[in-house]
Amino acid sequence: KIRKKLFADFEYEEVLDTKTRELIRVGCAVAGGAHLTEETFALAKEAGAGSAELKEAMAYGVIAPAGRAKNFALELLEELEKQ
């Protein structure tokens, strides 16, 4: 098993298979608004990810920030109603 250090106080052991890790990377890139390069998809495809899996990973990348935006909008509406 490979141990990785992300920050000085955050260390983890790689337990996910490569395909899962690359699909998460695709989803994170979408969520963060990063440009998905050909390399990002190529790595996921090389790890065995198919089109349907890539689409699902991208969908989760869209869903995550959409939830944050919805919650923020609801908080703003709540503040407006108090006024």
mmCIF file of C-alpha atoms in Angstrom:
data_model
loop_
_atom_site.group_PDB
_atom_site.id
_atom_site.type_symbol
_atom_site.label_atom_id
_atom_site.label_comp_id
_atom_site.label_asym_id
_atom_site.label_seq_id
_atom_site.Cartn_x
_atom_site.Cartn_y
_atom_site.Cartn_z
ATOM 1 C CA LYS A 1 0.000 0.000 0.000
ATOM 2 C CA ILE A 2 1.140 3.499 -0.813
ATOM 3 C CA ARG A 3 1.033 6.225 1.824
ATOM 4 C CA LYS A 4 0.667 9.813 0.630
ATOM 5 C CA LYS A 5 1.095 13.076 2.450
ATOM 6 C CA LEU A 6 -1.215 15.823 1.238
ATOM 7 C CA PHE A 7 -0.430 18.415 3.885
ATOM 8 C CA ALA A 8 1.842 18.387 6.902
ATOM 9 C CA ASP A 9 -1.003 17.077 9.050
ATOM 10 C CA PHE A 10 -2.946 15.013 6.511
ATOM 11 C CA GLU A 11 -1.610 11.656 5.477
ATOM 12 C CA TYR A 12 -3.546 8.826 3.881
ATOM 13 C CA GLU A 13 -3.131 5.374 2.448
ATOM 14 C CA GLU A 14 -4.128 4.778 -1.175
ATOM 15 C CA VAL A 15 -6.806 2.112 -1.060
ATOM 16 C CA LEU A 16 -8.943 3.042 -4.071
ATOM 17 C CA ASP A 17 -8.312 1.334 -7.364
ATOM 18 C CA THR A 18 -6.860 3.479 -10.143
ATOM 19 C CA LYS A 19 -10.097 3.691 -12.157
ATOM 20 C CA THR A 20 -12.084 4.936 -9.164
ATOM 21 C CA ARG A 21 -9.371 7.450 -8.305
ATOM 22 C CA GLU A 22 -9.319 8.798 -11.883
ATOM 23 C CA LEU A 23 -13.124 9.047 -12.000
ATOM 24 C CA ILE A 24 -13.053 11.054 -8.771
ATOM 25 C CA ARG A 25 -10.430 13.275 -10.382
ATOM 26 C CA VAL A 26 -12.789 13.930 -13.321
ATOM 27 C CA GLY A 27 -15.668 14.774 -10.958
ATOM 28 C CA CYS A 28 -13.466 17.095 -8.908
ATOM 29 C CA ALA A 29 -12.264 18.879 -12.027
ATOM 30 C CA VAL A 30 -15.867 19.522 -13.070
ATOM 31 C CA ALA A 31 -16.880 20.638 -9.567
ATOM 32 C CA GLY A 32 -13.936 22.994 -9.355
ATOM 33 C CA GLY A 33 -14.541 24.438 -12.796
ATOM 34 C CA ALA A 34 -11.183 23.229 -14.037
ATOM 35 C CA HIS A 35 -10.737 22.660 -17.701
ATOM 36 C CA LEU A 36 -10.807 18.961 -18.387
ATOM 37 C CA THR A 37 -7.811 18.182 -20.494
ATOM 38 C CA GLU A 38 -7.471 15.278 -22.858
ATOM 39 C CA GLU A 39 -5.008 13.870 -20.328
ATOM 40 C CA THR A 40 -7.665 13.744 -17.584
ATOM 41 C CA PHE A 41 -9.975 11.646 -19.736
ATOM 42 C CA ALA A 42 -7.106 9.603 -21.140
ATOM 43 C CA LEU A 43 -5.951 8.588 -17.660
ATOM 44 C CA ALA A 44 -9.474 7.538 -16.677
ATOM 45 C CA LYS A 45 -9.919 5.626 -19.938
ATOM 46 C CA GLU A 46 -6.524 3.944 -19.534
ATOM 47 C CA ALA A 47 -7.662 2.839 -16.086
ATOM 48 C CA GLY A 48 -10.705 1.187 -17.676
ATOM 49 C CA ALA A 49 -13.394 3.866 -17.389
ATOM 50 C CA GLY A 50 -16.022 3.836 -20.110
ATOM 51 C CA SER A 51 -18.149 6.662 -21.479
ATOM 52 C CA ALA A 52 -21.042 5.977 -19.105
ATOM 53 C CA GLU A 53 -18.713 6.054 -16.094
ATOM 54 C CA LEU A 54 -17.113 9.301 -17.268
ATOM 55 C CA LYS A 55 -20.555 10.868 -17.737
ATOM 56 C CA GLU A 56 -21.598 9.796 -14.240
ATOM 57 C CA ALA A 57 -18.395 11.228 -12.747
ATOM 58 C CA MET A 58 -19.061 14.520 -14.554
ATOM 59 C CA ALA A 59 -22.659 14.520 -13.309
ATOM 60 C CA TYR A 60 -21.484 14.221 -9.700
ATOM 61 C CA GLY A 61 -19.108 17.090 -10.389
ATOM 62 C CA VAL A 62 -22.092 19.213 -11.430
ATOM 63 C CA ILE A 63 -24.287 18.109 -8.522
ATOM 64 C CA ALA A 64 -21.805 18.981 -5.739
ATOM 65 C CA PRO A 65 -21.485 22.715 -6.419
ATOM 66 C CA ALA A 66 -25.162 22.954 -7.369
ATOM 67 C CA GLY A 67 -26.041 21.856 -3.835
ATOM 68 C CA ARG A 68 -23.802 24.543 -2.353
ATOM 69 C CA ALA A 69 -25.358 27.173 -4.621
ATOM 70 C CA LYS A 70 -28.883 26.063 -3.676
ATOM 71 C CA ASN A 71 -28.069 26.234 0.034
ATOM 72 C CA PHE A 72 -26.536 29.688 -0.381
ATOM 73 C CA ALA A 73 -29.626 30.896 -2.261
ATOM 74 C CA LEU A 74 -31.899 29.518 0.475
ATOM 75 C CA GLU A 75 -29.860 31.359 3.121
ATOM 76 C CA LEU A 76 -30.210 34.590 1.152
ATOM 77 C CA LEU A 77 -33.964 34.092 0.832
ATOM 78 C CA GLU A 78 -34.181 33.529 4.570
ATOM 79 C CA GLU A 79 -32.334 36.814 5.168
ATOM 80 C CA LEU A 80 -34.658 38.644 2.767
ATOM 81 C CA GLU A 81 -37.726 37.326 4.602
ATOM 82 C CA LYS A 82 -36.354 38.666 7.905
ATOM 83 C CA GLN A 83 -36.197 42.207 6.554
#
